[in-house]
PDB file of C-alpha atoms and ligand atoms in Angstrom:
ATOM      1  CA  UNK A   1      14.218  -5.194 -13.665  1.00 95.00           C
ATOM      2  CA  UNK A   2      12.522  -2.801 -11.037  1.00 98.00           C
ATOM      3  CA  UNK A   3      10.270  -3.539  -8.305  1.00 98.00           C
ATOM      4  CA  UNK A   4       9.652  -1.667  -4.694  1.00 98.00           C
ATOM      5  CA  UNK A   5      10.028  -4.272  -1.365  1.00 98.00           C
ATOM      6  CA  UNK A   6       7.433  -4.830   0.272  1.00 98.00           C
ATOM      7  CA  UNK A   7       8.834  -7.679   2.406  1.00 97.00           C
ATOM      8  CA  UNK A   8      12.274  -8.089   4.349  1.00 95.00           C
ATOM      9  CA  UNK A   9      12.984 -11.499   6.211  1.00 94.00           C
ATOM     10  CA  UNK A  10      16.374 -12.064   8.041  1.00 91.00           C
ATOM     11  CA  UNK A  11      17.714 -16.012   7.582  1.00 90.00           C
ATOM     12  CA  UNK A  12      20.983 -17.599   8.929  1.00 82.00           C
ATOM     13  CA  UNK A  13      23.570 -14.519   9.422  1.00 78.00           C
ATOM     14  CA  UNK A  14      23.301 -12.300   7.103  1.00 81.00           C
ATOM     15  CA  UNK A  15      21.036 -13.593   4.234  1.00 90.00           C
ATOM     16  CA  UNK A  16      17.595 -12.059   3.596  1.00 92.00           C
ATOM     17  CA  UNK A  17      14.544 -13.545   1.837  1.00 95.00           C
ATOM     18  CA  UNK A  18      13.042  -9.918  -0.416  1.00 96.00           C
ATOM     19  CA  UNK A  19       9.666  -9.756  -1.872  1.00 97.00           C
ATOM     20  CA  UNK A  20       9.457  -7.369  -4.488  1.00 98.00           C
ATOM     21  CA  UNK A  21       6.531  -5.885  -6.502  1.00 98.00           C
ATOM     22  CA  UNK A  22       7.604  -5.383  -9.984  1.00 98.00           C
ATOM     23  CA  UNK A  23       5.337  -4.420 -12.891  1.00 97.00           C
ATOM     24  CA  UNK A  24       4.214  -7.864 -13.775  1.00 96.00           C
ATOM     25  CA  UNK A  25       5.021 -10.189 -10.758  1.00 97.00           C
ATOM     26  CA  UNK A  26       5.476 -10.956  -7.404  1.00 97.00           C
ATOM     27  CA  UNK A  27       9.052 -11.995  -6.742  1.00 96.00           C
ATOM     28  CA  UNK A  28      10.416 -13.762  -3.609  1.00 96.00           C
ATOM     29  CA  UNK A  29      14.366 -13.764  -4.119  1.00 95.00           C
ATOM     30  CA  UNK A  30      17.171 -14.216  -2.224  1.00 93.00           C
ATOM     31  CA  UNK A  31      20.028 -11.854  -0.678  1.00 91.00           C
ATOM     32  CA  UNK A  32      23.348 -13.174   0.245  1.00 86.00           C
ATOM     33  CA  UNK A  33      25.041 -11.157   3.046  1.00 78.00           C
ATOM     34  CA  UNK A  34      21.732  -8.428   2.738  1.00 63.00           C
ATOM     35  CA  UNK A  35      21.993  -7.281   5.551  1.00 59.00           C
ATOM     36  CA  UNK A  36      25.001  -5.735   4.963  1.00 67.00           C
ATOM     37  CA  UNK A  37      23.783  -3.326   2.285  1.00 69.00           C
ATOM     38  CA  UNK A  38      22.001  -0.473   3.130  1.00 72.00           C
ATOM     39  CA  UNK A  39      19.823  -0.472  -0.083  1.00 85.00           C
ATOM     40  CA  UNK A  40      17.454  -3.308   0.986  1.00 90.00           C
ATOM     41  CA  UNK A  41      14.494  -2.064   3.543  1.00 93.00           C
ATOM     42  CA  UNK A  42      11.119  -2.246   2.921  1.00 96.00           C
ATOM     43  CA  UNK A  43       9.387   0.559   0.441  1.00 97.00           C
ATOM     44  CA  UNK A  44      12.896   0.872  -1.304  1.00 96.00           C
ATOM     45  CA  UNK A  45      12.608   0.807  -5.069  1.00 97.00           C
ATOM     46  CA  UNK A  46      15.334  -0.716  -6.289  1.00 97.00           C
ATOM     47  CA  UNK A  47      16.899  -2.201 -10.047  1.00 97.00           C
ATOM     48  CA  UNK A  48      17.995  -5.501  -9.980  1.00 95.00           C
ATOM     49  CA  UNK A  49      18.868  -9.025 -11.588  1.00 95.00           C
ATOM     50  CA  UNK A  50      17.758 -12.286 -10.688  1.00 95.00           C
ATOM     51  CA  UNK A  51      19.587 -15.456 -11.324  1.00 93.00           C
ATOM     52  CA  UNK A  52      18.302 -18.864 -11.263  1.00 90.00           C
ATOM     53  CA  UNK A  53      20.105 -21.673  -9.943  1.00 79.00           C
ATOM     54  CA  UNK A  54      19.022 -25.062 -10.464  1.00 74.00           C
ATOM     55  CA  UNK A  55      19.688 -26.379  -7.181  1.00 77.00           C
ATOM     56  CA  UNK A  56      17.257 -23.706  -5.726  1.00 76.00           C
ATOM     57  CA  UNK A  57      13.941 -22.775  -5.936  1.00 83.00           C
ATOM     58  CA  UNK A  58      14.120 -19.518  -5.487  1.00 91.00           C
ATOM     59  CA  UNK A  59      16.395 -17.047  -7.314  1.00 94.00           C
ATOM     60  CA  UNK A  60      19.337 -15.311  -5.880  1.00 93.00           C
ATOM     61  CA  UNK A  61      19.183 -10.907  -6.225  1.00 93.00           C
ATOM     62  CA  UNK A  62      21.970  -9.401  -7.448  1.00 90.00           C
ATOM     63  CA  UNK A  63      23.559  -6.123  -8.876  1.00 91.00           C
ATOM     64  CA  UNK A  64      21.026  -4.605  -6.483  1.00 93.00           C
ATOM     65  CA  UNK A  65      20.734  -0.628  -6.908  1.00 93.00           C
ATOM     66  CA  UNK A  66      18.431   1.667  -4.996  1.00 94.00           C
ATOM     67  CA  UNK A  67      16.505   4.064  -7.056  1.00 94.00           C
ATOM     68  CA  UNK A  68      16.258   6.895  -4.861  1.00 89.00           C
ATOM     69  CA  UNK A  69      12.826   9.024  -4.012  1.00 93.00           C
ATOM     70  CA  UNK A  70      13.020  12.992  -3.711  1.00 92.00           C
ATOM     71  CA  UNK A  71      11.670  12.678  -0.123  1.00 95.00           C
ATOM     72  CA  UNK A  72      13.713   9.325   0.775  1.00 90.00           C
ATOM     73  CA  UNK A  73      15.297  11.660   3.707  1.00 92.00           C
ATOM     74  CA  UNK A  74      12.048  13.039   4.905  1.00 95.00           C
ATOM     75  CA  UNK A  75      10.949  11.067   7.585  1.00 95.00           C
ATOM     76  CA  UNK A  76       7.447  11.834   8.043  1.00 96.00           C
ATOM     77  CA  UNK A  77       6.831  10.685   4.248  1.00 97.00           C
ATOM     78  CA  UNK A  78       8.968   7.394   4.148  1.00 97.00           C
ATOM     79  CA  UNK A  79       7.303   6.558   7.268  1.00 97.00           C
ATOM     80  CA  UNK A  80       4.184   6.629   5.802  1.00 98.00           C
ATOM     81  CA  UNK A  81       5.208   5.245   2.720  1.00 98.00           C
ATOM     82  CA  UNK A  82       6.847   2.076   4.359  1.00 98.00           C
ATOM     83  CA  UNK A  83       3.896   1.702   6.370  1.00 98.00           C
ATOM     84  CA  UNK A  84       1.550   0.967   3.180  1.00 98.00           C
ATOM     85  CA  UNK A  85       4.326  -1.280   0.980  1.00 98.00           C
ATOM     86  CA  UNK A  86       4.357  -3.644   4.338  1.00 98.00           C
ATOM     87  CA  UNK A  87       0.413  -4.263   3.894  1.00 98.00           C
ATOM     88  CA  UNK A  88       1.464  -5.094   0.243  1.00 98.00           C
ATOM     89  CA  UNK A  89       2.701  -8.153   1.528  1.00 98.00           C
ATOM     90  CA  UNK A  90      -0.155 -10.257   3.437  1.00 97.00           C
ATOM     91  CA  UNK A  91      -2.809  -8.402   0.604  1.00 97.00           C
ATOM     92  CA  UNK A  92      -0.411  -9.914  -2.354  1.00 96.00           C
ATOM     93  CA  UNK A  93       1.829 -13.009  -0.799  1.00 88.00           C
ATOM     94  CA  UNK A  94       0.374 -15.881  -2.416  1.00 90.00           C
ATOM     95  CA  UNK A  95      -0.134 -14.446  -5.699  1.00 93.00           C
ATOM     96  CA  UNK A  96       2.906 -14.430  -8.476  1.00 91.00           C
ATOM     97  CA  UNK A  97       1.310 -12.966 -11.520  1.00 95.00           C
ATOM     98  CA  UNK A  98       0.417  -9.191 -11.046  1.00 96.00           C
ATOM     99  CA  UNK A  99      -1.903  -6.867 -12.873  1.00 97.00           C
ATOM    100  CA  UNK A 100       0.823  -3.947 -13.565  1.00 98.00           C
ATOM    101  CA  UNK A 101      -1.975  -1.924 -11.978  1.00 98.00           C
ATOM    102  CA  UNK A 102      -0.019  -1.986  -8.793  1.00 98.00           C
ATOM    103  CA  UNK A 103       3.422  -1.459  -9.758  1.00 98.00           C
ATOM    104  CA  UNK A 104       1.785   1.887 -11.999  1.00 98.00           C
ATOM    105  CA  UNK A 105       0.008   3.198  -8.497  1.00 98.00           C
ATOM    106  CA  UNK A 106       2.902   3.218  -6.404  1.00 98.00           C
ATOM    107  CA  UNK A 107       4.950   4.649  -9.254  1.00 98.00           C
ATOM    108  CA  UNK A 108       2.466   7.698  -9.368  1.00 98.00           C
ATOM    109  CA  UNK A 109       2.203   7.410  -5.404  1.00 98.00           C
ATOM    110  CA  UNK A 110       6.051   8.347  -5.284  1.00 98.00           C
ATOM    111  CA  UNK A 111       5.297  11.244  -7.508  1.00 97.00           C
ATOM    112  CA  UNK A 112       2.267  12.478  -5.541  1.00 97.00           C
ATOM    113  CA  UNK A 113       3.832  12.635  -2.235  1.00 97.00           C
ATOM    114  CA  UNK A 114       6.113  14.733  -3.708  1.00 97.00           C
ATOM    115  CA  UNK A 115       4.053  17.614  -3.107  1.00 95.00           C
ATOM    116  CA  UNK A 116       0.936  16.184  -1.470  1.00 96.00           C
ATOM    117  CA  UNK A 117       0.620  14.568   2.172  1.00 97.00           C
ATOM    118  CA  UNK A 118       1.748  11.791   2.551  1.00 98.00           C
ATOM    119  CA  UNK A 119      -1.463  10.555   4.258  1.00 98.00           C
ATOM    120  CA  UNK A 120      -4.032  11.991   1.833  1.00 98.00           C
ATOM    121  CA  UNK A 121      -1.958  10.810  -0.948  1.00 98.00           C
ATOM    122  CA  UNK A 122      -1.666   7.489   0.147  1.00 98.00           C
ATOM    123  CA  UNK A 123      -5.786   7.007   1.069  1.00 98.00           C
ATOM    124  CA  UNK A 124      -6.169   8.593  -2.537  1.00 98.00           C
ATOM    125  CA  UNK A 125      -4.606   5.887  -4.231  1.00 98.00           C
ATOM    126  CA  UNK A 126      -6.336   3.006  -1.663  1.00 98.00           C
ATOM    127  CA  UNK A 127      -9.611   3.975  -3.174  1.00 98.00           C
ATOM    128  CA  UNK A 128      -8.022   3.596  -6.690  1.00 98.00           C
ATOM    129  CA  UNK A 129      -7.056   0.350  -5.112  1.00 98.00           C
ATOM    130  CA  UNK A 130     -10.030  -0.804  -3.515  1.00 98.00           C
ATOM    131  CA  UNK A 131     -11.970   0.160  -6.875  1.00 98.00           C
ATOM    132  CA  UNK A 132      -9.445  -1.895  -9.582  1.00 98.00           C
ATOM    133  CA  UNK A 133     -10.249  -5.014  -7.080  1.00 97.00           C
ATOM    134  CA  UNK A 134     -13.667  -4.607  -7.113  1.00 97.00           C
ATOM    135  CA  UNK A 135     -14.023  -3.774  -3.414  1.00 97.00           C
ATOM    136  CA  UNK A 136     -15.154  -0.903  -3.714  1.00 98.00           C
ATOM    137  CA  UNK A 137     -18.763  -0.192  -2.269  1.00 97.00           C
ATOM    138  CA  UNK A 138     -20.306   2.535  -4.071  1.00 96.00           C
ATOM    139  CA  UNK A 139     -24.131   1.379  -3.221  1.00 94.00           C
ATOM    140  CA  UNK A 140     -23.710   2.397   0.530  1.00 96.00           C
ATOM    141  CA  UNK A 141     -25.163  -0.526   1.867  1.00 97.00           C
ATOM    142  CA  UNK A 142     -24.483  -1.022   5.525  1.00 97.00           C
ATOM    143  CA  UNK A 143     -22.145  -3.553   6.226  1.00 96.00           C
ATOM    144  CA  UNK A 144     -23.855  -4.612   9.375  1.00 96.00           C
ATOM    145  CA  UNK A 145     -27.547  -4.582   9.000  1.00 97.00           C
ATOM    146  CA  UNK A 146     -27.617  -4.465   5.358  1.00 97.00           C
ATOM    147  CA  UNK A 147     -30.230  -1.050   4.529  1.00 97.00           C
ATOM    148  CA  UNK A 148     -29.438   1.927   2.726  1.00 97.00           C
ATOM    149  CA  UNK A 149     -27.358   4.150   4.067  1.00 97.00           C
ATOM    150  CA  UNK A 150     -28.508   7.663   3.585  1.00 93.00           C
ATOM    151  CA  UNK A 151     -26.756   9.772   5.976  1.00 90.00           C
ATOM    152  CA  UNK A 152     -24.612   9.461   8.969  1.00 92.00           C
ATOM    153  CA  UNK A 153     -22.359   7.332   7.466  1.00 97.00           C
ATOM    154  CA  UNK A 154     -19.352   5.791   8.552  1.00 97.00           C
ATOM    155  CA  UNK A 155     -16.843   3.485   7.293  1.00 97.00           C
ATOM    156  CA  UNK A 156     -14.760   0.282   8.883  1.00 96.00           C
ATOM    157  CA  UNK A 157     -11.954  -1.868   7.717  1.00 95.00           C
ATOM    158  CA  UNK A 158     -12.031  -1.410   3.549  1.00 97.00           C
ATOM    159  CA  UNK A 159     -13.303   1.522   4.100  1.00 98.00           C
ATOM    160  CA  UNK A 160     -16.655  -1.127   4.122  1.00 97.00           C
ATOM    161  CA  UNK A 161     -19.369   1.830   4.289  1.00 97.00           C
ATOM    162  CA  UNK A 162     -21.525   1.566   7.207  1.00 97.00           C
ATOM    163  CA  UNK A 163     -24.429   3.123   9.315  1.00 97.00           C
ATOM    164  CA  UNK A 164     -22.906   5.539  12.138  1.00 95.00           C
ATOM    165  CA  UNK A 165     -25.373   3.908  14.679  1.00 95.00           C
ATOM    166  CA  UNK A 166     -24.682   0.508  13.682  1.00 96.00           C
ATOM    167  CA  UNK A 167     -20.849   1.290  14.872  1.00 93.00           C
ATOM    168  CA  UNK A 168     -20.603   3.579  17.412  1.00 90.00           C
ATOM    169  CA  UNK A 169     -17.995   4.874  15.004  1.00 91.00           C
ATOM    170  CA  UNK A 170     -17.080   8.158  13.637  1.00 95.00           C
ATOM    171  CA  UNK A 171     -19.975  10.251  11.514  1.00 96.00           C
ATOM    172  CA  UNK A 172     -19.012  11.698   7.881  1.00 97.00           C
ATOM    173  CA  UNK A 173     -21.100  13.851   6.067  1.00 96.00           C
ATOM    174  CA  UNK A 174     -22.915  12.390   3.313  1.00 96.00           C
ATOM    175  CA  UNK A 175     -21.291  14.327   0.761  1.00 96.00           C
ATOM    176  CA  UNK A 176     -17.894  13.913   1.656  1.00 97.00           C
ATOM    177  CA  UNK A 177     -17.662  10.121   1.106  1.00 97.00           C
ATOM    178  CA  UNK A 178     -19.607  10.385  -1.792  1.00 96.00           C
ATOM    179  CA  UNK A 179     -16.730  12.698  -3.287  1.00 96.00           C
ATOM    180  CA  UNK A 180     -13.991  10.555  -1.955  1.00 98.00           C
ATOM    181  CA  UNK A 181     -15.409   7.435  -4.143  1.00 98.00           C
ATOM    182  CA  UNK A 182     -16.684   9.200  -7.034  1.00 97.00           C
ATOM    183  CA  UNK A 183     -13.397  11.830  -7.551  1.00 97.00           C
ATOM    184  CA  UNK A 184     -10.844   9.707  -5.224  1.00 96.00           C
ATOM    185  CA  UNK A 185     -10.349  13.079  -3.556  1.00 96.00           C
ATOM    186  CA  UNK A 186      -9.872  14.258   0.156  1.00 97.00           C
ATOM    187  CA  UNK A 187     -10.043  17.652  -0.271  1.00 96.00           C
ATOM    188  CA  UNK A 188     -13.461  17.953   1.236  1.00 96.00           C
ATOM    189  CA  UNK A 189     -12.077  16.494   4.687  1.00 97.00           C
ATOM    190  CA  UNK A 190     -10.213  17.586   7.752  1.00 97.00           C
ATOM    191  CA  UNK A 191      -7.403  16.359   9.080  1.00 97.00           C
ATOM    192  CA  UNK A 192      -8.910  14.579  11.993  1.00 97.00           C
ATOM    193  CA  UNK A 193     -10.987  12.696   9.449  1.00 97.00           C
ATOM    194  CA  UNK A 194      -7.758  11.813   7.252  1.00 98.00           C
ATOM    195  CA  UNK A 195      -6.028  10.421  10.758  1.00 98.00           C
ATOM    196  CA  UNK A 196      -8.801   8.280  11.178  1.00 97.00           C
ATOM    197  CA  UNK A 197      -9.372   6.795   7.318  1.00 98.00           C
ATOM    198  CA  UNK A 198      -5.726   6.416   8.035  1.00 98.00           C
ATOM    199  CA  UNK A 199      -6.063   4.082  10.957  1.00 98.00           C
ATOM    200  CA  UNK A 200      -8.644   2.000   8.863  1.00 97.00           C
ATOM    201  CA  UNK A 201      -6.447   1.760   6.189  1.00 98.00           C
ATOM    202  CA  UNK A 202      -3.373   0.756   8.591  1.00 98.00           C
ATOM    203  CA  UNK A 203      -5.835  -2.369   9.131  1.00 97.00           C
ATOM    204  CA  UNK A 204      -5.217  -3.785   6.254  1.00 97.00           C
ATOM    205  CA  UNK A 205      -5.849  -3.625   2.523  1.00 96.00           C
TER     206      UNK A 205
HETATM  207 ZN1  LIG B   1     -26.594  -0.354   9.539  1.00 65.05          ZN
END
């Protein structure tokens, strides 16, 4: 089986409680002596086997191989990329049965960053994200005082569209959010703008 962490927990020594994201499930499993191996962090992808014992609920991880990423060493891009599989966790934690949805957008997240920013990348595939769940608000109603928004938009936590004045927060163009719903695309913004739909993001999902 394959799945990418998205949750490390230390217990006793040097055991570790994983939760994994693999195409169809959740998985919370157990690691005897984890800590020890170097191929369990958060945002690996990894191939493993789980085995069920019946004096525990939860199944022990074994024969445990990383499945490395062409940027694993670059740190700017597993940065990143570590940063958004640890929001997996409180976004997914009490669910076990998973849409293979999100296991297929972080497998064509790990291509994109490839070549792409890391950061652009990433907010591309939130919107993708944000859309599949239904969150995501095409109508441009404001969040706050609930009127059509029809230019100086912003957006908050969700990327929740709202009314610039209604916030105090920062002003896109019209256009450019419009694209970045409709196409899922960035390329109409600068980078100042990507650092700050990163913050939002680094919210929560
Ligand atoms: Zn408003």
């Amino acid at each position: 089986m394959q799945g990418y962490i998205i949750d490390v927990k230390s217990v006793r020594d040097d055991d570790l409680i994983v939760t994994i994201i693999t195409r169809e499930h959740l998985i919370t499993a157990y690691r005897f002596y984890g800590a020890r191996h170097s191929n369990i962090n958060i945002g690996y992808k990894i191939d493993f086997e789980l085995e069920t014992n019946l004096k525990s609920t939860m199944p022990r991880l074994k024969d445990v191989i990383q499945l490395g990423f062409n940027w694993i060493l670059d740190r700017d891009k597993l940065y990143c990329w570590q940063r958004l599989l640890k929001l997996f966790y409180p976004h997914l934690k009490d669910v076990e049965v998973l849409d293979s949805f999100y296991f297929k957008l972080l497998d064509n997240l790990v291509s994109k960053i490839i070549k792409q920013n890391p950061k652009r990348a990433i907010i591309e595939s939130y919107i993708q994200l944000l859309e599949f769940e239904g969150r995501l608000h095409t109508e441009f109603i404001c969040l706050l005082c609930d009127t059509t928004i029809t230019e100086k938009i912003s957006l908050v936590r969700s990327f929740h569209p709202v009314h610039a004045e209604c916030t105090y927060s920062k002003q896109f163009k019209m256009k450019k959010v419009t694209s970045l719903f409709h196409d899922k695309s960035l390329i109409m913004f600068e980078d100042d703008e990507v650092e700050y739909l990163w913050n939002l993001l680094l919210q929560g999902l």
